[in-house]
Coordinates of C-alpha atoms and ligand atoms in Angstrom, one line a residue:
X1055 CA 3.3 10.5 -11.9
X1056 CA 1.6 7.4 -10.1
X1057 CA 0.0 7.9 -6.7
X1058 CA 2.0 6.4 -3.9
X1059 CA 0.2 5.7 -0.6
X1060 CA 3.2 4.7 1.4
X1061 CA 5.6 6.6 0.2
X1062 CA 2.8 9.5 1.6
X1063 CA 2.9 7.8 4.7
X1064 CA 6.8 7.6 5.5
X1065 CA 7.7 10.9 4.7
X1066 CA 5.9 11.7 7.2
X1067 CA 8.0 13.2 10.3
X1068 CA 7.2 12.5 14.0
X1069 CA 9.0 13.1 16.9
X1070 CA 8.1 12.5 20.5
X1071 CA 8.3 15.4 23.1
X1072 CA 11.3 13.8 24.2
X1073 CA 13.1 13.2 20.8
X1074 CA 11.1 9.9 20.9
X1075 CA 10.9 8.5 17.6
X1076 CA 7.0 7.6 18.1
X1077 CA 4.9 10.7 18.6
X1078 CA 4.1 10.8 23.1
X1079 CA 0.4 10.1 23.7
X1080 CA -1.5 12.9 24.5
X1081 CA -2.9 11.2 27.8
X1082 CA -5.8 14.2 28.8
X1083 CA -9.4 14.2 28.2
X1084 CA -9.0 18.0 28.4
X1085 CA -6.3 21.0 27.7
X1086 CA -5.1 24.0 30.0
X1087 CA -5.5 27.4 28.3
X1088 CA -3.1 30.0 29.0
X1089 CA -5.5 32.8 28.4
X1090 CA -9.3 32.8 29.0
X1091 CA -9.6 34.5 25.5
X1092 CA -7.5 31.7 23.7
X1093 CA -10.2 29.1 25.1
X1094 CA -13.0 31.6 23.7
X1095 CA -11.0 31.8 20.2
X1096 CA -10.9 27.7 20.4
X1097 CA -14.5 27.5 20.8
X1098 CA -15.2 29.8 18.1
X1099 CA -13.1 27.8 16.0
X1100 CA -10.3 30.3 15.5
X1101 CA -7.1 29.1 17.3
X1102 CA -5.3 26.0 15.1
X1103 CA -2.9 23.9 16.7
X1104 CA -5.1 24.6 20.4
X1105 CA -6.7 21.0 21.6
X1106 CA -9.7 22.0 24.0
X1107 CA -11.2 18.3 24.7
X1108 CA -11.0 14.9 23.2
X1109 CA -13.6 14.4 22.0
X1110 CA -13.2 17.6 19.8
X1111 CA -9.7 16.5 18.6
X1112 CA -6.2 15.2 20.7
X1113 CA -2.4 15.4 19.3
X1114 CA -2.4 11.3 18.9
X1115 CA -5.4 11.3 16.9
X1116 CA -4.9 14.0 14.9
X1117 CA -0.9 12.2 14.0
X1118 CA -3.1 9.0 12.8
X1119 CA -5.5 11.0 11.0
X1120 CA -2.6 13.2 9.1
X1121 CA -0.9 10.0 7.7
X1122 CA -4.2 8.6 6.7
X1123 CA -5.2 11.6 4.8
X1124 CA -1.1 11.2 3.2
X1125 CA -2.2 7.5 2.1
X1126 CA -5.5 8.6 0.8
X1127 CA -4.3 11.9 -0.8
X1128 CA -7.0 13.9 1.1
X1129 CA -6.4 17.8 2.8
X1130 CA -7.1 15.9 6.1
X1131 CA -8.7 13.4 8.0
X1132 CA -10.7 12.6 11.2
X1133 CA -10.4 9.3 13.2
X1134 CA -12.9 7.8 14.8
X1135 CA -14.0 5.2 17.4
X1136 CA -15.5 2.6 14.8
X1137 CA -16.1 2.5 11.0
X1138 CA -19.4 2.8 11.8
X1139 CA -18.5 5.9 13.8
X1140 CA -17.5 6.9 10.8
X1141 CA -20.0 6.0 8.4
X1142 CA -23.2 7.2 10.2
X1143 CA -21.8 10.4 11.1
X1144 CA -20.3 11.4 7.5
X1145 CA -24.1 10.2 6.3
X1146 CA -25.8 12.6 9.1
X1147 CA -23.8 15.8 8.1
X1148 CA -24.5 15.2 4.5
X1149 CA -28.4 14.7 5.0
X1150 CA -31.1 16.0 6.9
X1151 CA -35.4 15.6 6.2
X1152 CA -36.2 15.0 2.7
X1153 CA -32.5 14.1 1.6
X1154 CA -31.8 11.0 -0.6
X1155 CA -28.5 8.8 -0.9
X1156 CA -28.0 6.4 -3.9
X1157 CA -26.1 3.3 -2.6
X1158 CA -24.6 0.2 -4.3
X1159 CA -26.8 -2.9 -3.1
X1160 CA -24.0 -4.4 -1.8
X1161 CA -22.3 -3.2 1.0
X1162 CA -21.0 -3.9 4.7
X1163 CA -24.6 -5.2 6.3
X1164 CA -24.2 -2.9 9.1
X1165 CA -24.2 0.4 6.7
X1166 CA -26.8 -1.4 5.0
X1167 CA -29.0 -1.6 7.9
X1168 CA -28.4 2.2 9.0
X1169 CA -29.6 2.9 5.3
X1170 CA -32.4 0.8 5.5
X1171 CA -33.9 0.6 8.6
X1172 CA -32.2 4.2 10.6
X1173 CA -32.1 7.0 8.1
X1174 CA -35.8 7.3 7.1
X1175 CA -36.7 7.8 11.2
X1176 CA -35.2 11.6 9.8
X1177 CA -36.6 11.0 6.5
X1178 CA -33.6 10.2 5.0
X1179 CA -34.5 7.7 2.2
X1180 CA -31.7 5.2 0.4
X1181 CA -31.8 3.9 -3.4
X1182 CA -30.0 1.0 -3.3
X1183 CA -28.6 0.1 -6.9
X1184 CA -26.3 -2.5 -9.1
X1185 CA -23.5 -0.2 -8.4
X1186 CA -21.6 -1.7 -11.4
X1187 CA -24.3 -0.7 -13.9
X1188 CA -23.5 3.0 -14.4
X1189 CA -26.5 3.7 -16.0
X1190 CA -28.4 2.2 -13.3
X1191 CA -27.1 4.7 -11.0
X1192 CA -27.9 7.6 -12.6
X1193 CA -31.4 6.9 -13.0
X1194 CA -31.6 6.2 -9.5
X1195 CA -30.7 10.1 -9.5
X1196 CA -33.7 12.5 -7.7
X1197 CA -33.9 16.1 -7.4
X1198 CA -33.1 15.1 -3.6
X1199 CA -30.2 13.0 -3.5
X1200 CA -26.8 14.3 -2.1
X1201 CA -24.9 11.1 -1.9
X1202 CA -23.6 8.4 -3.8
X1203 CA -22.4 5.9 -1.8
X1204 CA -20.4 2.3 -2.2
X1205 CA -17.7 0.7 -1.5
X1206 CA -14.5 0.2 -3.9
X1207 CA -14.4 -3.5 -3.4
X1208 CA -17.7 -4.8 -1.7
X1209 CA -18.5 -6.8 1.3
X1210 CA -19.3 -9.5 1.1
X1211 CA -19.5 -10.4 -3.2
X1212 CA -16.1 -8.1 -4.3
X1213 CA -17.8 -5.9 -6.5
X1214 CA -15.6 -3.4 -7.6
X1215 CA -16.8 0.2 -8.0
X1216 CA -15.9 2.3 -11.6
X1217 CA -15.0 5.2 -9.5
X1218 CA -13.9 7.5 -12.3
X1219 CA -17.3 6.5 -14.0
X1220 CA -19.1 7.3 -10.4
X1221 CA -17.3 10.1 -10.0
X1222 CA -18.3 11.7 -13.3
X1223 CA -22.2 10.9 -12.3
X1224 CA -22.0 12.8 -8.9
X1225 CA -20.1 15.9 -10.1
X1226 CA -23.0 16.1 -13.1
X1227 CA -25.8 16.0 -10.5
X1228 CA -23.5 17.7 -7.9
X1229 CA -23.4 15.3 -5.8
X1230 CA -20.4 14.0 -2.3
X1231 CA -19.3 10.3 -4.0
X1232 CA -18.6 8.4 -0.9
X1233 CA -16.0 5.4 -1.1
X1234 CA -15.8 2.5 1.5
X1235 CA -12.1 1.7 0.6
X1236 CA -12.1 -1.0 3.8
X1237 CA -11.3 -4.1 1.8
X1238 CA -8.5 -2.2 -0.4
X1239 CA -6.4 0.5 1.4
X1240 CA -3.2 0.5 -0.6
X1241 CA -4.3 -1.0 -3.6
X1242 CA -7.2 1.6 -4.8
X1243 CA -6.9 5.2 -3.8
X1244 CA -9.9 6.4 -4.4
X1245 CA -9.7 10.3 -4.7
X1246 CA -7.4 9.7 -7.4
X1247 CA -10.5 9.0 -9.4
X1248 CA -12.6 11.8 -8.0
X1249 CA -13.8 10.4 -4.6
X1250 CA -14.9 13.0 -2.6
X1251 CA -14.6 11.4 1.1
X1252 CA -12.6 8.3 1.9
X1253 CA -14.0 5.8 4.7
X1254 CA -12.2 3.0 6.3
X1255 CA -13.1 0.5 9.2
X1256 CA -9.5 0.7 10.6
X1257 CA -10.4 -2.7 12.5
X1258 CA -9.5 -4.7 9.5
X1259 CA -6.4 -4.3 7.8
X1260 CA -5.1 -0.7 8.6
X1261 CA -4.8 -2.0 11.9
X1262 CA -4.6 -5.3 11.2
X1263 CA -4.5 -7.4 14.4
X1264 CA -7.7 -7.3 15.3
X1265 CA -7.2 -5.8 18.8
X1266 CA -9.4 -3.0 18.5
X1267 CA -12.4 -1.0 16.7
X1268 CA -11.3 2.1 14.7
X1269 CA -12.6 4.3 11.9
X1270 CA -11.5 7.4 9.4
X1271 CA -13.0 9.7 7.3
X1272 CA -10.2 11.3 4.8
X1273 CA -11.8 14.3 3.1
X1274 CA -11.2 18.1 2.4
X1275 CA -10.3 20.1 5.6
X1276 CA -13.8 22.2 4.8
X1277 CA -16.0 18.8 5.8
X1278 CA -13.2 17.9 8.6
X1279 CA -13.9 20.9 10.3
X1280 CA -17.9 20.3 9.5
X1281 CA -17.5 17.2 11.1
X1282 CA -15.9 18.7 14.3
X1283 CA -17.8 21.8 14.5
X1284 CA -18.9 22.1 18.3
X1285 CA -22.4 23.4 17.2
X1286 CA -23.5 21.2 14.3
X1287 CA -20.9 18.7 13.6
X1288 CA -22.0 15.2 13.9
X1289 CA -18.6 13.9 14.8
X1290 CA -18.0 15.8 17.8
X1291 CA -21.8 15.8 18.8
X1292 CA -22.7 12.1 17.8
X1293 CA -19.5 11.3 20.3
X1294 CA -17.9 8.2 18.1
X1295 CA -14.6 9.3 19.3
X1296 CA -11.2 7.2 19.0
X1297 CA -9.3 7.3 22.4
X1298 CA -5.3 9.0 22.1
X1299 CA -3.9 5.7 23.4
X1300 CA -5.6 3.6 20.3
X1301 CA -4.4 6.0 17.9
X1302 CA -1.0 6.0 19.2
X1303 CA -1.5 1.9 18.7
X1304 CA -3.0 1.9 15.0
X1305 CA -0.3 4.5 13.9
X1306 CA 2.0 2.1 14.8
X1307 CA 0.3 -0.5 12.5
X1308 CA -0.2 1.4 10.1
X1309 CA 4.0 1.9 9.3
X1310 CA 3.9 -2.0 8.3
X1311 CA 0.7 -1.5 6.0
X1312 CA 2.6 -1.8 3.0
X1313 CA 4.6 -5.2 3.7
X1314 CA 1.2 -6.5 5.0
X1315 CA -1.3 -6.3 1.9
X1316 CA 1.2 -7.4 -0.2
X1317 CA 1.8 -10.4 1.6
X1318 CA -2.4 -11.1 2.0
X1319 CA -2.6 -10.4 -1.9
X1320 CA 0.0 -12.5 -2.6
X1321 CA -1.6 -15.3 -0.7
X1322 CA -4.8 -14.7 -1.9
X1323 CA -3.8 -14.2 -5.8
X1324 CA -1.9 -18.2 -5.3
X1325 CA -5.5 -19.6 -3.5
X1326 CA -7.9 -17.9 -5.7
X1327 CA -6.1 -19.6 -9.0
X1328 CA -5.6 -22.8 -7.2
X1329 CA -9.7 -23.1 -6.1
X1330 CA -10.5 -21.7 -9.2
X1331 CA -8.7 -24.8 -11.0
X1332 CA -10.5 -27.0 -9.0
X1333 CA -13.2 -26.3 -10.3
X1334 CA -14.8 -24.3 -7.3
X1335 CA -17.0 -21.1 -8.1
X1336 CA -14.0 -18.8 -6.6
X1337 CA -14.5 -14.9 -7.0
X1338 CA -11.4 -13.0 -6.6
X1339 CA -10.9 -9.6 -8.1
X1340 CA -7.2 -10.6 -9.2
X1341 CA -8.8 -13.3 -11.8
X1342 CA -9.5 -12.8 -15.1
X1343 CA -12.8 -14.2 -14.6
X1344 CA -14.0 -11.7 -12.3
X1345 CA -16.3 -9.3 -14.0
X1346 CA -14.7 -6.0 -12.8
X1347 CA -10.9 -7.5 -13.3
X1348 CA -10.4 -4.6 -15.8
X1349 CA -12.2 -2.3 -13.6
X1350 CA -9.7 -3.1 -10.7
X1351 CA -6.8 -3.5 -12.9
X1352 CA -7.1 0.8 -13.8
X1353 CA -7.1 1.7 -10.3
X1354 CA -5.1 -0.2 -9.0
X1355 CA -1.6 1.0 -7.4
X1356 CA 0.3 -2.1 -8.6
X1357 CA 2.5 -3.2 -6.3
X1358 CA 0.0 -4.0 -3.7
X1359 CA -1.8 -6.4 -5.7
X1360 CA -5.9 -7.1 -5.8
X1361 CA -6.3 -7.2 -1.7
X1362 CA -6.5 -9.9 0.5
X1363 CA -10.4 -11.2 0.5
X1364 CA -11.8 -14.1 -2.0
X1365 CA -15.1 -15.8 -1.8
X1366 CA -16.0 -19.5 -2.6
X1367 CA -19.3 -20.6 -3.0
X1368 CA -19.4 -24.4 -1.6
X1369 CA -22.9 -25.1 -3.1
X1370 CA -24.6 -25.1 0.5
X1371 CA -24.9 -23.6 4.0
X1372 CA -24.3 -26.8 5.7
X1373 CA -21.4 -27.8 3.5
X1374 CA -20.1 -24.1 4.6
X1375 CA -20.1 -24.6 7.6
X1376 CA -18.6 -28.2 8.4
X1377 CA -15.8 -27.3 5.9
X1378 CA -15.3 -23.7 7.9
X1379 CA -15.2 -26.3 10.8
X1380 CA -12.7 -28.3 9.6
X1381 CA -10.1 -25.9 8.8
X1382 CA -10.5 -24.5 12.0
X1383 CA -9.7 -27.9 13.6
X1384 CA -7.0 -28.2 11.3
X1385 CA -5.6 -24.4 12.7
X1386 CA -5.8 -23.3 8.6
X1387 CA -8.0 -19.7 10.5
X1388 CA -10.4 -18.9 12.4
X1389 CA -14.2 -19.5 11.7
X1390 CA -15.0 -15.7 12.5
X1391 CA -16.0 -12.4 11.3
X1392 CA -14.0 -9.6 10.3
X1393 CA -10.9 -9.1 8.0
X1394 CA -7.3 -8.2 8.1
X1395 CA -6.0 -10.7 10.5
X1396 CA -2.3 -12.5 10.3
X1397 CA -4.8 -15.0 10.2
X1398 CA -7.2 -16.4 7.8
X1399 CA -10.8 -15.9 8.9
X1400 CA -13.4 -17.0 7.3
X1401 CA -17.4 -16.9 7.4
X1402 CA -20.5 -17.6 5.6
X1403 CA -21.9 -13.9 5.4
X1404 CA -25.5 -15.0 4.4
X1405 CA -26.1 -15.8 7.7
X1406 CA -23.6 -13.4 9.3
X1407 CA -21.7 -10.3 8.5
X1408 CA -24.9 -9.8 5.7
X1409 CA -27.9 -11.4 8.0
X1410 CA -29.2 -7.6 8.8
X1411 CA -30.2 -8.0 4.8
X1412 CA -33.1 -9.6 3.9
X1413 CA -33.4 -13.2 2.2
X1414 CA -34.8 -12.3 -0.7
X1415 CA -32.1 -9.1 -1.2
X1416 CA -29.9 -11.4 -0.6
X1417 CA -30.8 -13.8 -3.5
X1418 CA -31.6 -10.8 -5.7
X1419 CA -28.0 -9.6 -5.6
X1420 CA -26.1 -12.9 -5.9
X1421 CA -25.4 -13.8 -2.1
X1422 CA -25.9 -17.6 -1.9
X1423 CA -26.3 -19.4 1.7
X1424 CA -22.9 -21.6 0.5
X1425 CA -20.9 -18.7 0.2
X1426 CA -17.7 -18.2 2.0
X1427 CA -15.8 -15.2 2.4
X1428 CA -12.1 -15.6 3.1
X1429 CA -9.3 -12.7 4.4
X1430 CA -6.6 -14.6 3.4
X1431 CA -3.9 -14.6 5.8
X1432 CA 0.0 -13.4 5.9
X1433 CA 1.0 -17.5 6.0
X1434 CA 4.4 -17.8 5.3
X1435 CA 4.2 -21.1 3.4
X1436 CA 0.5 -20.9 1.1
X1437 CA 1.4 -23.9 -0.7
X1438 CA 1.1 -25.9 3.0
X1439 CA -1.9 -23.8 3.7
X1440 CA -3.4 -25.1 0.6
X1441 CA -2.3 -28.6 0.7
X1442 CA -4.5 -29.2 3.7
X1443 CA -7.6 -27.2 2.8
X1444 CA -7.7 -29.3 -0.5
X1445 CA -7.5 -31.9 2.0
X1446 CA -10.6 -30.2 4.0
X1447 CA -12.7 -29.7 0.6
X1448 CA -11.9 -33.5 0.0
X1449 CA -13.4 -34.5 3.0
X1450 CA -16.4 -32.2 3.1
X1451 CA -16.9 -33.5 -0.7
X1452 CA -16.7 -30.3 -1.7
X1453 CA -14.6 -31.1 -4.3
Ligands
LIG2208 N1 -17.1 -1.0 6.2 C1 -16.9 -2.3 5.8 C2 -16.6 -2.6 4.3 C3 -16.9 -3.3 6.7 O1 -16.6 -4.5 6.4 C4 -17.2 -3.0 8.1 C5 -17.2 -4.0 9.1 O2 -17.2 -5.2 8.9 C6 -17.4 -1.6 8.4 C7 -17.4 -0.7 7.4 C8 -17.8 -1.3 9.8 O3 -16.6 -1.1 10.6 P1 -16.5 -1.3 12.2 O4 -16.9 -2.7 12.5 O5 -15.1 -0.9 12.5 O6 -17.5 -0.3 12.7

């Protein structure tokens, strides 16, 4: 039987303390015992369903992080302030001195950058690989390593990871296979194919209207509880903690999920065959030309379609930026970063989302100076939307 994410997710049952049919927000920072020996039990870790501080777990965050374990098919989950509350903390538990993490080239800058430049102060050192070249990645393999990181769909290029094929690499060298699944909740569910832990940025299109900062880690309820543990967990003692009334927010977001992506893929499927006809260097995981289209096309959990991010490479930085101008002017989006928006946004991430990676990285794995990355928006009428940036690439002589 297929794996269905929102079906997880609505059959779900919350009810408020007052027969409310959202979940109340659990608006303390800390939680009355009854007994003095209950709150000595909840420190040892031995009383479930007891909340003894926030930044340990609340009722509103634990709700958002039970339906995003349901839509990743996970035990549990833990939500968290950021994504890269997420990420770094997931990354600390994992690894101490001496450890080594094998990570596709080409991810998020900002996990690159902790990779890079943070990790080896605690001798923590990072392989970073041609994620789509399966041999590649296991011979990046050490006595050492304990991860294998990437991302499902990548930031910024849309490399798409063989999860089943990654998957099979880190249970031979028993090793946790971390998946990024930020660019394609819905579409890819990752455990399905032997993903270990499940990481999103919930500030792009979980939550989707880019109000807030947000992060989860969906994994088994053995690392949850690592996570949390009051003495060596690196969630509860690196702090990245999501605040009740934000979960309570995001949940809400989250129930519309489903109608979303398929509206951003559908958008995005119609622009990506319409710039790729004109002739523009267009990469969208939905085309036939992408080089992981089969890859994509396995995992993927049909109805919600190949995700809402394409790139276009307009030959130039310069030629970027006047034509990310333009449609701006022309209220097409918004020249800015992020994802996940009712809105398009779009940026050139050589110079911003990716800057924290070198020039010459950069090159070496394909990221051009013209490249722009879209999150195609939920417009209502796409062929309008694309009437006028044709118009746009006209003018910019981009086309
Ligand atoms: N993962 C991916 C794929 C991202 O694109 C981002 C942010 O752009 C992050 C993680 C970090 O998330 P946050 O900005 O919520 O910390």
């Amino acid at each position: 039987m297929s794996f269905k994410p929102a079906n997880n997710i609505q059959d779900l049952q919350y009810f408020g303390e007052f027969g409310g049919v959202n979940p109340s927000i659990s608006d303390s920072s800390t939680y009355t015992f009854l007994s003095a020996k209950t709150m000595m039990d909840t420190f040892e870790g031995n009383t479930d369903g007891c909340h003894l501080y926030s930044r340990h777990t609340t009722p509103s965050n634990l709700y958002l992080g039970e339906a995003l374990a349901a839509m990743e098919g996970t035990e549990t989950a833990n939500v968290t302030a950021s994504g890269m509350g997420a990420i770094t903390p997931v990354l600390m538990q994992l690894c101490g001195a001496g450890d080594h993490i094998v990570s596709s080239r080409t991810i998020y800058g900002g996990t690159y950058a902790f990779l890079k430049n943070f990790a080896p102060r605690f001798n923590i050192k990072t392989s970073f690989v041609d994620i789509t070249k399966l041999d590649v990645v296991e011979a990046a393999i050490t006595p050492n390593t304990k991860v294998l990181y990437c991302e499902s769909v990548s930031n910024p290029l849309l490399e798409v990871a063989d999860i089943k094929g990654l998957a099979a690499i880190a249970k031979k060298h028993n090793l946790q296979l971390i998946v990024d699944n930020t660019f394609s909740p819905l579409s890819i569910s990752p455990t399905q194919f032997g993903a270990d832990i499940v990481i999103h940025s919930l500030t792009k299109f979980i939550n989707g209207s880019s109000d807030t900062v947000g992060g989860v880690v969906c994994g088994s309820q053995e690392f949850i509880n690592e996570l949390r543990s009051v003495n060596d967990g690196a969630c509860m003692l690196l702090g990245a903690t999501m605040d009740s009334l934000r979960a309570a927010s995001v949940l809400k977001n989250l129930r519309t999920l489903h109608l979303r992506i398929q509206q951003h893929s559908k958008n995005a499927m119609y622009l990506a065959e319409k710039f790729e006809n004109l002739g523009l260097k267009t990469v969208y995981p939905g085309l036939e030309s992408h080089p992981s289209h089969k890859i994509f096309k396995e995992m993927i959990n049909e109805q919600y379609g190949f995700g809402g991010m394409l790139t276009v490479d307009v030959g130039s930085l310069d030629k970027a930026n006047a034509l990310m101008e333009l449609m701006q002017d022309k209220n097409l989006g918004y020249l800015a970063v992020s994802l996940g928006f009712y809105k398009t946004l779009f940026s050139a991430p050589g110079s911003s989302t990716s800057s924290e990676i070198s020039e010459e990285e950069q090159k070496e794995m394909g990221l051009s100076d013209g490249l722009i990355r879209f999150s195609i928006g939920l417009d209502a009428d796409i062929e309008r939307t694309y009437d006028i940036m044709k118009t746009c690439m006209k003018e910019i002589n981009v086309i």
